[in-house]
XYZ file of C-alpha atoms in Angstrom:
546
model
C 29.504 -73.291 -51.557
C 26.337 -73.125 -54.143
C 24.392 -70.136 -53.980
C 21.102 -72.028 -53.613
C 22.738 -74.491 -50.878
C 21.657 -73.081 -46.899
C 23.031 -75.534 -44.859
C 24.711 -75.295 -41.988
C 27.176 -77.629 -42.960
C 27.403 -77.200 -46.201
C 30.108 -78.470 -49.015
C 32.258 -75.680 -50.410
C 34.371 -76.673 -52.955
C 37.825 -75.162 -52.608
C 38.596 -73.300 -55.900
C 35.712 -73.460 -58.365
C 32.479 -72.320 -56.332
C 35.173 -69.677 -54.647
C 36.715 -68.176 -57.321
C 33.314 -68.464 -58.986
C 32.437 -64.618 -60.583
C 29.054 -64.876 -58.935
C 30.521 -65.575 -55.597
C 32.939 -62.510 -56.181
C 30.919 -59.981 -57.079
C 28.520 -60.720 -54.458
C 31.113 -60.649 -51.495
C 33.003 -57.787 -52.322
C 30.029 -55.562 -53.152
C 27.352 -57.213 -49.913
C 27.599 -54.956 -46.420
C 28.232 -57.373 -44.130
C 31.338 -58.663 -43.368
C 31.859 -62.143 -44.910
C 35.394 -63.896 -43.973
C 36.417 -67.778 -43.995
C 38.680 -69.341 -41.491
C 41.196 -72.302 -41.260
C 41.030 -74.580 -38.340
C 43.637 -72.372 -36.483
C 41.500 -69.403 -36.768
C 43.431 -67.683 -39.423
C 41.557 -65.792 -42.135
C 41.755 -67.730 -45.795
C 39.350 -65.648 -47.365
C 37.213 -62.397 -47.052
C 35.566 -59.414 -48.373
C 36.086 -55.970 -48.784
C 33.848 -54.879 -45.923
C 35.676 -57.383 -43.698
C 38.682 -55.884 -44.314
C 37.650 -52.242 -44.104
C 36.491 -53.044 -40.828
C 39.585 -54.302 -39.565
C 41.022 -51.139 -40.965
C 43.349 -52.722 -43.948
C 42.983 -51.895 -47.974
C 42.281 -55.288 -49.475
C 41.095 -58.626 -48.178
C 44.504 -59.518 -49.847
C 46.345 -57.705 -46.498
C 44.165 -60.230 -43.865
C 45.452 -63.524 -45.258
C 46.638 -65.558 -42.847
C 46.240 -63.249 -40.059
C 44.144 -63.877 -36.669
C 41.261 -61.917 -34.800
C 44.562 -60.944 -32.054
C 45.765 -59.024 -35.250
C 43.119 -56.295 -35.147
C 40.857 -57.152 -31.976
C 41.426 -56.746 -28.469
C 42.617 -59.688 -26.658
C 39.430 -59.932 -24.863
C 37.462 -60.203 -27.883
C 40.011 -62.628 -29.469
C 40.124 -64.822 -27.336
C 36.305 -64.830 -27.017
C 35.795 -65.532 -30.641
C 38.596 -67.952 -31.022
C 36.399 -69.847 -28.372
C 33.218 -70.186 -30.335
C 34.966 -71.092 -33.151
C 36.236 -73.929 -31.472
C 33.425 -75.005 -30.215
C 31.220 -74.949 -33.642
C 34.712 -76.991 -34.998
C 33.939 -79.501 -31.587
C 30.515 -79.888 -32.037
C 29.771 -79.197 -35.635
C 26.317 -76.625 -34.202
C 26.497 -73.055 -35.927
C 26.347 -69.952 -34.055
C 23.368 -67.757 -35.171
C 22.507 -64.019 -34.279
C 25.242 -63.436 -31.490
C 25.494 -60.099 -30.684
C 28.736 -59.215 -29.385
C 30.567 -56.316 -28.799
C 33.714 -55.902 -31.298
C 37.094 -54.299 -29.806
C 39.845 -53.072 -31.788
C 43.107 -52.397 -30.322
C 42.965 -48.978 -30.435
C 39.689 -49.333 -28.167
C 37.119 -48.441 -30.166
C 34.443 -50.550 -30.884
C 31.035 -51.673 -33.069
C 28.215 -53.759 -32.137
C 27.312 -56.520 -34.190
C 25.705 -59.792 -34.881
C 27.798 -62.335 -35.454
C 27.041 -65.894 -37.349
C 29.400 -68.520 -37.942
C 29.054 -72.085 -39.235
C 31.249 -74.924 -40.172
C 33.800 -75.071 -43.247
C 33.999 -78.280 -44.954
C 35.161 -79.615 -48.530
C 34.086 -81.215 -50.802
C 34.529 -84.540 -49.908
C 32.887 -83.372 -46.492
C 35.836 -82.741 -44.598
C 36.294 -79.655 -41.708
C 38.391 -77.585 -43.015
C 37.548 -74.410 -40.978
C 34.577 -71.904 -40.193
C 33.016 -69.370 -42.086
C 31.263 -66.133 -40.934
C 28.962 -63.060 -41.558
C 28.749 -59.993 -39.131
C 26.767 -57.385 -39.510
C 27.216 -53.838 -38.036
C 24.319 -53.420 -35.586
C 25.970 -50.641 -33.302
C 23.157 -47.759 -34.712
C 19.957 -50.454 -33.089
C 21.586 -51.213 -30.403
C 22.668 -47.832 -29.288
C 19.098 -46.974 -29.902
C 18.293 -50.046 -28.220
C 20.239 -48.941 -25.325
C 19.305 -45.780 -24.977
C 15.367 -47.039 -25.208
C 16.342 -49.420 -22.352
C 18.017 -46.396 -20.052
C 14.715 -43.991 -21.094
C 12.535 -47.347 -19.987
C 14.210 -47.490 -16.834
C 14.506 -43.735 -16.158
C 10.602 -44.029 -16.453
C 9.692 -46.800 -14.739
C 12.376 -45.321 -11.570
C 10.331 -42.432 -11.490
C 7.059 -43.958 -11.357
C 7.912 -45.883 -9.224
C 8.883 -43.485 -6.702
C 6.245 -41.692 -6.939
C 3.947 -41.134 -4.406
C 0.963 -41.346 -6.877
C -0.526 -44.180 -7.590
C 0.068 -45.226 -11.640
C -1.429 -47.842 -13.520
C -2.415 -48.917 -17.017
C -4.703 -51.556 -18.202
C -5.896 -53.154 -21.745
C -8.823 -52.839 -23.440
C -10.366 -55.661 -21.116
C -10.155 -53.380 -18.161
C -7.244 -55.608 -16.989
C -3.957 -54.605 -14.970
C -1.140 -54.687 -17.445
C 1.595 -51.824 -15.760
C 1.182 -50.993 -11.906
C 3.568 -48.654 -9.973
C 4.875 -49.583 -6.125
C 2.445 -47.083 -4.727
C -0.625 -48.713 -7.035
C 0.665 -52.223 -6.278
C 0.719 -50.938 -2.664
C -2.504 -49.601 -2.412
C -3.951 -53.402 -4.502
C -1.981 -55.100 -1.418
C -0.009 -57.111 -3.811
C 3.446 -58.276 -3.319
C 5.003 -57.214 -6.641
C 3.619 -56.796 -10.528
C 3.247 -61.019 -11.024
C 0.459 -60.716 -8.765
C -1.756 -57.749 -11.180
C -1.122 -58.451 -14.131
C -3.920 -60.099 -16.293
C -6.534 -59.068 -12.935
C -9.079 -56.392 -12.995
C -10.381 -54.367 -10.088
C -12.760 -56.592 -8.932
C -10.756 -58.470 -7.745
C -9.012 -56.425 -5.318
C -11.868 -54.578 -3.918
C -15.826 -54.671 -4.600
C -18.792 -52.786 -3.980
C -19.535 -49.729 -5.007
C -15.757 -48.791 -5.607
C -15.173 -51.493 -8.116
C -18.495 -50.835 -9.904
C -17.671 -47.001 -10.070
C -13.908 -47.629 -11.568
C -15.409 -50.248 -14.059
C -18.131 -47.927 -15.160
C -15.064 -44.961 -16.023
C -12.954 -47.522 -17.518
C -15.865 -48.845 -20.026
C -16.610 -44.951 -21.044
C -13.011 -44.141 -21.504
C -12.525 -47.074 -23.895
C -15.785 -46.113 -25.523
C -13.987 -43.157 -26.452
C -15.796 -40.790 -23.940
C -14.329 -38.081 -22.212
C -11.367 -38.980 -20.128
C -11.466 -38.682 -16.155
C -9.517 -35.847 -15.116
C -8.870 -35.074 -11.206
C -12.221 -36.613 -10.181
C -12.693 -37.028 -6.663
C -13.391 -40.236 -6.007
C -14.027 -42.330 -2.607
C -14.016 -45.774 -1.648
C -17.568 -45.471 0.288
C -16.466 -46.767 3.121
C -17.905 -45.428 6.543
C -16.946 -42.457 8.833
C -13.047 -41.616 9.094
C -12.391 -44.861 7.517
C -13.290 -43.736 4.006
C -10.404 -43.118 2.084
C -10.104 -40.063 -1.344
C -8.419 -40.188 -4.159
C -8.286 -37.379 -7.070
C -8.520 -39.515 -10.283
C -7.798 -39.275 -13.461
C -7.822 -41.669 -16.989
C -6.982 -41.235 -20.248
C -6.957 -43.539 -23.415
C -3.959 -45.252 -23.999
C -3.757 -45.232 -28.018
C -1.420 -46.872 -30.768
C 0.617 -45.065 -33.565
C -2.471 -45.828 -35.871
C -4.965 -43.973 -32.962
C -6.659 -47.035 -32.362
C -7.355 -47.279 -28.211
C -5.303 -50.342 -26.702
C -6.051 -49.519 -22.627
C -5.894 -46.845 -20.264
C -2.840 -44.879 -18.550
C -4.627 -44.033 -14.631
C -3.253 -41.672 -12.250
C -4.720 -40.981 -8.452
C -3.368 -39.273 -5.642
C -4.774 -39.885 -2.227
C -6.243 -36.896 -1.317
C -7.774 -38.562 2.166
C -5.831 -36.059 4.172
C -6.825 -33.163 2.742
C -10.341 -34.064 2.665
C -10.535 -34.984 6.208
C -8.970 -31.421 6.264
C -11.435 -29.679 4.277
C -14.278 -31.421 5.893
C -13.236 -30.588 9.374
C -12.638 -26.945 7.898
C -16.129 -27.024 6.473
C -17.255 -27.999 9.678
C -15.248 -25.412 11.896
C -16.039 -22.694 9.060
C -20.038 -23.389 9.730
C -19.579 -23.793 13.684
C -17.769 -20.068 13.003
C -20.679 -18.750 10.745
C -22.946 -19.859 13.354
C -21.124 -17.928 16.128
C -21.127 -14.871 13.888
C -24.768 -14.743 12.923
C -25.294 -15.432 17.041
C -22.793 -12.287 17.651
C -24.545 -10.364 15.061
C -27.954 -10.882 16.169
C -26.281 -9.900 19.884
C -25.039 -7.100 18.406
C -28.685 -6.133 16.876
C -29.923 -6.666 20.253
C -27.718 -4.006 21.641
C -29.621 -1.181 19.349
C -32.276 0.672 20.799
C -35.696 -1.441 19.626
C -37.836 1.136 21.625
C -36.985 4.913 22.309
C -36.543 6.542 25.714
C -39.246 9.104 26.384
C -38.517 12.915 28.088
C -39.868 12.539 30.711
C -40.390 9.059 31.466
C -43.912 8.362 31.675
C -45.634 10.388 28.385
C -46.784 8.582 25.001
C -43.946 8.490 22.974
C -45.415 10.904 20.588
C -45.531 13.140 23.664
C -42.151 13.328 24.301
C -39.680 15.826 23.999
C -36.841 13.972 22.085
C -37.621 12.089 19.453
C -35.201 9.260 17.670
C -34.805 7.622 14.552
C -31.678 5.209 13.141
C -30.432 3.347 10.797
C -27.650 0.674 10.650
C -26.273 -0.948 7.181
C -22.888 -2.620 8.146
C -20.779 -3.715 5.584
C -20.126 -7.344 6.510
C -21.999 -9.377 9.351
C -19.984 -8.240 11.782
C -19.895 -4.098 11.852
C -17.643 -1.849 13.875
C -19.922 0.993 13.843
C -22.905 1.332 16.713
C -24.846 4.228 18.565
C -26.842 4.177 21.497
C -29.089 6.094 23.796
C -28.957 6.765 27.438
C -31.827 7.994 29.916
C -29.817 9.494 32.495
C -32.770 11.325 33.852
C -36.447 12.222 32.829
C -34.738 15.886 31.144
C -30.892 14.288 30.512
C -30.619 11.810 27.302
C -27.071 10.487 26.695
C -26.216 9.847 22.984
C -23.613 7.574 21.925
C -22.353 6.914 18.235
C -19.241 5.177 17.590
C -17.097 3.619 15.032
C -14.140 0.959 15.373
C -11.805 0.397 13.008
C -12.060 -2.859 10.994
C -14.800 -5.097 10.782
C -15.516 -8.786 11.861
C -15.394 -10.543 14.824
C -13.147 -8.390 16.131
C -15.104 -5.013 15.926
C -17.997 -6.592 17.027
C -15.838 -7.789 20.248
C -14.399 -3.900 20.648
C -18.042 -2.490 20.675
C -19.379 -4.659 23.288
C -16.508 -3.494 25.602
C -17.275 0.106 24.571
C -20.762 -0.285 24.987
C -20.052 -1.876 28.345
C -18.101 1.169 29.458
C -20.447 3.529 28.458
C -23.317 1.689 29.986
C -21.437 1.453 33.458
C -20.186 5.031 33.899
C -21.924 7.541 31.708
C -24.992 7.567 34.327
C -22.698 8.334 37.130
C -20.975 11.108 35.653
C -22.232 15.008 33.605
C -18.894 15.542 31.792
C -18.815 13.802 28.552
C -15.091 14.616 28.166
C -14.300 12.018 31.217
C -16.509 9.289 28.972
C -14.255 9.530 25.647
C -11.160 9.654 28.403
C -13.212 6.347 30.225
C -12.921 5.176 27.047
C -9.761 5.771 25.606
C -8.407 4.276 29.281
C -10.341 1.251 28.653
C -8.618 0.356 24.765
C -5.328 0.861 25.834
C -4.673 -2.601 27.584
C -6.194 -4.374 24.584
C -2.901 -2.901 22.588
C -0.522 -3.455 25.492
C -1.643 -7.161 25.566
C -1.635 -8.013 21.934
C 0.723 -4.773 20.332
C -2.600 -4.714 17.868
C -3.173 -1.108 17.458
C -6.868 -0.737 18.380
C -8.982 2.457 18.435
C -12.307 3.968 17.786
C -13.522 7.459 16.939
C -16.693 8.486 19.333
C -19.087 11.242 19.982
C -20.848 11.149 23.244
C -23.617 13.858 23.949
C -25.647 14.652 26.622
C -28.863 16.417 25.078
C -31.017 18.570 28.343
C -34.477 18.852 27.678
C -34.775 21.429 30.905
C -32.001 23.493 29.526
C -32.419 23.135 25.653
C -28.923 22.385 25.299
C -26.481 19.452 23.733
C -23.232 18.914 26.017
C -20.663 17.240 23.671
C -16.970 15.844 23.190
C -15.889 14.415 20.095
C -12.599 11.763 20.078
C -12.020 11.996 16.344
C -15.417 11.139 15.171
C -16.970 13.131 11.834
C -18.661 16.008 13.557
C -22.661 15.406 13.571
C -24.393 17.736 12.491
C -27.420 20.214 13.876
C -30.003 21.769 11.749
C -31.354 24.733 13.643
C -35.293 25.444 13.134
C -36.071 28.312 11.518
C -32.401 29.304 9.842
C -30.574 27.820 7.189
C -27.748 27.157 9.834
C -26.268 23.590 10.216
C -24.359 23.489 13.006
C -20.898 20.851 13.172
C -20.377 19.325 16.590
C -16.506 19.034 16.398
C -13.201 20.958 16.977
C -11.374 22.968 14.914
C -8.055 21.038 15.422
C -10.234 17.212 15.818
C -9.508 15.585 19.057
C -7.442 12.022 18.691
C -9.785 8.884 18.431
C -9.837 6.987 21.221
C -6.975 4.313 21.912
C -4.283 6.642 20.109
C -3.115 8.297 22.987
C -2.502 7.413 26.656
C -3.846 10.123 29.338
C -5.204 12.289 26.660
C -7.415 15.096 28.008
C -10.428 15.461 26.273
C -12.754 18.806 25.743
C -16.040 19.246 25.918
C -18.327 22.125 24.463
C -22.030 22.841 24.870
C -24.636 24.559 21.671
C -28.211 25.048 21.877
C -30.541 22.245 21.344
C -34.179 24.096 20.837
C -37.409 22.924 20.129
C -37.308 21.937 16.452
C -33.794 21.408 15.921
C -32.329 18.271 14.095
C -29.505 16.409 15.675
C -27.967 13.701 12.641
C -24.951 11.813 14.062
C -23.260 9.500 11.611
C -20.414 7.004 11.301
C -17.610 7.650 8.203
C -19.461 5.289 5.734
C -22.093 8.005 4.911
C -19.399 11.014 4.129
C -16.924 8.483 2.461
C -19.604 6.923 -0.132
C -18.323 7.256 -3.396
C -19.217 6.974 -7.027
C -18.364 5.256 -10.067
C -15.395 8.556 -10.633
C -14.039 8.080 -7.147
C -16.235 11.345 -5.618
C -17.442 11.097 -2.035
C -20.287 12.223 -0.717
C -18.888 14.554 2.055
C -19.606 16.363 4.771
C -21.117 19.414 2.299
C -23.676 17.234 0.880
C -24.798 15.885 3.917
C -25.340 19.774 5.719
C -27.227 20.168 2.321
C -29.214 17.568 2.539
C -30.017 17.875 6.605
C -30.635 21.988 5.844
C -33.188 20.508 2.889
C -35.312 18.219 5.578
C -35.709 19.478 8.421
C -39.917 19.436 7.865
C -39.089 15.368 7.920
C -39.902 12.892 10.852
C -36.993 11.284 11.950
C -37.367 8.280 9.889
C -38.204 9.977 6.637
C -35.269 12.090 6.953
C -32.888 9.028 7.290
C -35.112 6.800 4.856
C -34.397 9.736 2.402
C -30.651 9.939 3.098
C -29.929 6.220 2.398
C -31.788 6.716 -1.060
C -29.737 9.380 -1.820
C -26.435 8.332 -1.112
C -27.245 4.647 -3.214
C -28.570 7.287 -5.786
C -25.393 8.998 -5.433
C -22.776 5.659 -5.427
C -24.882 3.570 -8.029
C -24.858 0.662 -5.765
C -26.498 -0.723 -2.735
C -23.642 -2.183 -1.422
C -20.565 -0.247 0.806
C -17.135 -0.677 1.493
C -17.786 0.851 5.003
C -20.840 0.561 7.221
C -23.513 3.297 7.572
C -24.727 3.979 10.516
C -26.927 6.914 11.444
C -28.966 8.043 14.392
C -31.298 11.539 13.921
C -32.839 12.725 17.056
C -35.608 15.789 16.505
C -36.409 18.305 20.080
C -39.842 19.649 20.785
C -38.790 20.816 24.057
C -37.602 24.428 25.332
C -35.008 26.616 23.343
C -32.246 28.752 25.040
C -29.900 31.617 23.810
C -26.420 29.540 23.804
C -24.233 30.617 20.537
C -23.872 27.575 18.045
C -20.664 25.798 17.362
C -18.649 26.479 14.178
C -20.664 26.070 11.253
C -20.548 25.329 7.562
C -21.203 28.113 5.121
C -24.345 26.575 3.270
């Protein structure tokens, strides 16, 4: 065989192109494994990487020896086939990649080509062969093939919707759940296609338009909302999101799409946008019933005079700290000399508060006027909160003060369930007077059958009643000081020259002063009620060394 002869069939001649030195060197010191073969398959001639690879010294120990010498039988008898068939038909075999067995079971990958053998004079005399040792590719190869697979498995299977299209905008890679969603049959059917021709309208113009400004090299899509326009609870979501698809030298080849359908959860959040409004709606109406429930104009002692004629005069204020407050007062004329005063606060805010000081409220309003002891109202009450926790084994409860303030008599008649004490500021003394117990009284709700007491002060002409909720003492500042119920005798024993309204227009100023904010944690609420009736000689309550 001449080094500048390639064909298939080519003439070797037997000794001199063989034992040629150019032939020699370049067989014994080439790679691949280069081996000639007789018409019975035996090995005539080969080189040194042949016969390292069949695990012998020298090409010298493979003379007349088969592939059933050193292969598996499998393998042998595979090969000894397509060597008879290139010796039947006289057609090489090019490139075959086979997998090579020894007998001891371990194997290479290679490609195998083998041709016809013939003389000079043109005769078959055999086959001859190179094989080269591809087991490195196609190990790679394989293990590209089982990542390839992994990948496309898990796509899909996933419930997302995948795709990826070249530079055209075209479908080139769809998931199941993307081929799904296209209503095609299988990948055949996308590929090559673009959007529009699947679905139009506005959807199809608004993925084109993302598509053309990701390939532009704009800013990729990532989890944009977007819908198919379609009407009513037909409309469908998805959350979107595209990114170039780029080569090793950066250049952008397509786009790599992922969307979720996010219909469900929209529908969701719509409805919940919807029942959160209906809800805000409700709460404004509560709150505004719960507005309505303050006093807008003052009883007058007796009934009948101007209002700057009468003997009790009122003033409030009421910040809550959400819409829906827990805290509420209110006034009572149970006669033209008797005014009942009510100031309460539930625990917790919201809906629920509001709900717990309409029932209070209702209580009071139905039998306070038929009764003189406020003791039995607190115990009224306290009888009417303890279902609510039986039913729903929500603990429920509410601190209260309910007065009744006699013009005739000049005095205040008074039980407190828990409730900071309110406060009187006695004309013409520095005394402030606190309208509670010693040992406080449990709120109301806390305890089934509980007896409450009642106690009665002085309530003269020029004395200042201030009855406030917990928000007011409990108003803290930026180093986590409250106000307390020392400032607030201060400040009621500093005012007491004030109208009603000035006095609890001054308060609020002083406790924002005092918190650096305008905004509580609790709500303030605050009722001041001034006498300019008759005074009487009852002894005062405890009172607070000012």
């Amino acid at each position: 065989m001449s080094a500048s002869d390639s064909s298939p069939s080519a003439t070797i001649p037997p000794s001199a192109q063989l034992d040629s030195s150019i032939l020699h060197v370049l067989m014994d010191t080439i790679p691949d494994k280069i081996y000639f073969k007789d018409l019975q398959s035996r090995i005539v001639r080969n080189n040194i990487a042949h016969a390292k690879s069949l695990g012998v010294d020298s090409p010298a120990d493979c003379i007349g020896k088969t592939d059933y010498d050193f292969f598996s039988r499998q393998h042998a008898d595979e090969a000894l086939r397509d060597e008879q068939q290139i010796l039947r038909t006289n057609q090489p075999m090019i490139g075959k990649v086979e997998k090579n067995t020894m007998l001891d079971g371990s194997f290479t990958w290679v490609s195998t080509t083998k041709l016809p053998w013939r003389d000079e004079s043109g005769k078959l005399i055999g086959t001859f062969g190179l094989t080269r040792d591809i087991t490195a590719t196609k190990l790679a190869e394989d293990k590209l093939n089982e990542e390839r697979t992994l990948l496309r498995t898990i796509i899909d299977h996933l419930p997302s919707r995948i795709f990826v299209k070249d530079v055209d905008g075209r479908y080139v890679l769809n998931n199941r759940s993307h081929l799904a969603a296209l209503g095609a049959a299988d990948q055949s059917a996308v590929t090559g296609r673009l959007p529009t021709d699947f679905y139009g309208g506005k959807r199809a113009t608004q993925a084109i338009e993302d598509d053309r400004k990701v390939l532009a090299g704009g800013p990729p899509v990532i989890d944009e909302e977007k819908s198919d326009f379609a009407e009513g609870k037909k409309s469908r979501w998805a959350l979107t999101t595209k990114i170039p698809l780029k080569d090793p030298a950066g250049t952008i080849t397509g786009i790599v799409g992922i969307s979720h359908d996010i219909t469900e959860r929209k529908r969701t959040e719509q409805e919940l946008q919807r029942r959160t409004a209906e809800m805000e709606t409700d709460v404004q109406m509560a709150c505004q019933i719960q507005e309505a429930f303050f006093p807008r104009e003052y009883p007058v002692f007796p009934r009948g005079v101007p209002p700057e004629a009468s003997q009790l005069q009122f003033a409030h204020r009421y910040l809550p700290a959400a819409t829906l407050g827990g805290d509420f007062f209110d006034i009572f004329q149970l006669s033209d000399s008797q005014c009942g005063v009510l100031i309460c606060d539930v625990m917790g805010h919201g809906v629920r508060a509001g709900l717990l000081t309409a029932l209070i409220r209702g209580l009071v309003e139905e039998f306070a006027p038929r009764v003189s002891e406020p003791a039995l109202v607190l115990a009224e009450i306290n009888r009417g909160l303890l279902p609510i926790i039986r039913q729903t084994g929500q603990p429920v409860f509410a601190t209260a003060f309910y007065g009744i303030i006699d013009t005739e008599s000049a005095t205040l008649h008074y039980a407190n369930g828990g409730h900071p004490p309110p406060l009187i500021a006695h004309a013409g003394n520095s005394e402030v007077v606190a309208l509670g117990w010693e040992s406080p009284e449990p709120a109301a709700g806390l305890m089934e059958g509980f007896a409450y007491s009642s106690r009665k002060v002085p309530f003269n002409s020029g004395d200042t009643l201030l009855a406030y909720t917990d928000g007011f003492m409990e108003a803290s500042n930026a180093a986590g000081e409250m106000f307390g119920k020392a400032r607030l005798s201060r400040f009621l024993n500093s005012h007491t020259a004030l109208t009603g309204e000035q006095i609890i227009a001054k308060l609020v100023d002083e406790i924002v002063v005092f918190a650096g904010r305008k905004d509580f944690d609790d709500d303030l609420c605050a009722v001041v009620i001034k006498s300019t009736g008759q005074t009487c000689a009852l002894q005062p309550a405890y009172t607070y060394q000012i």
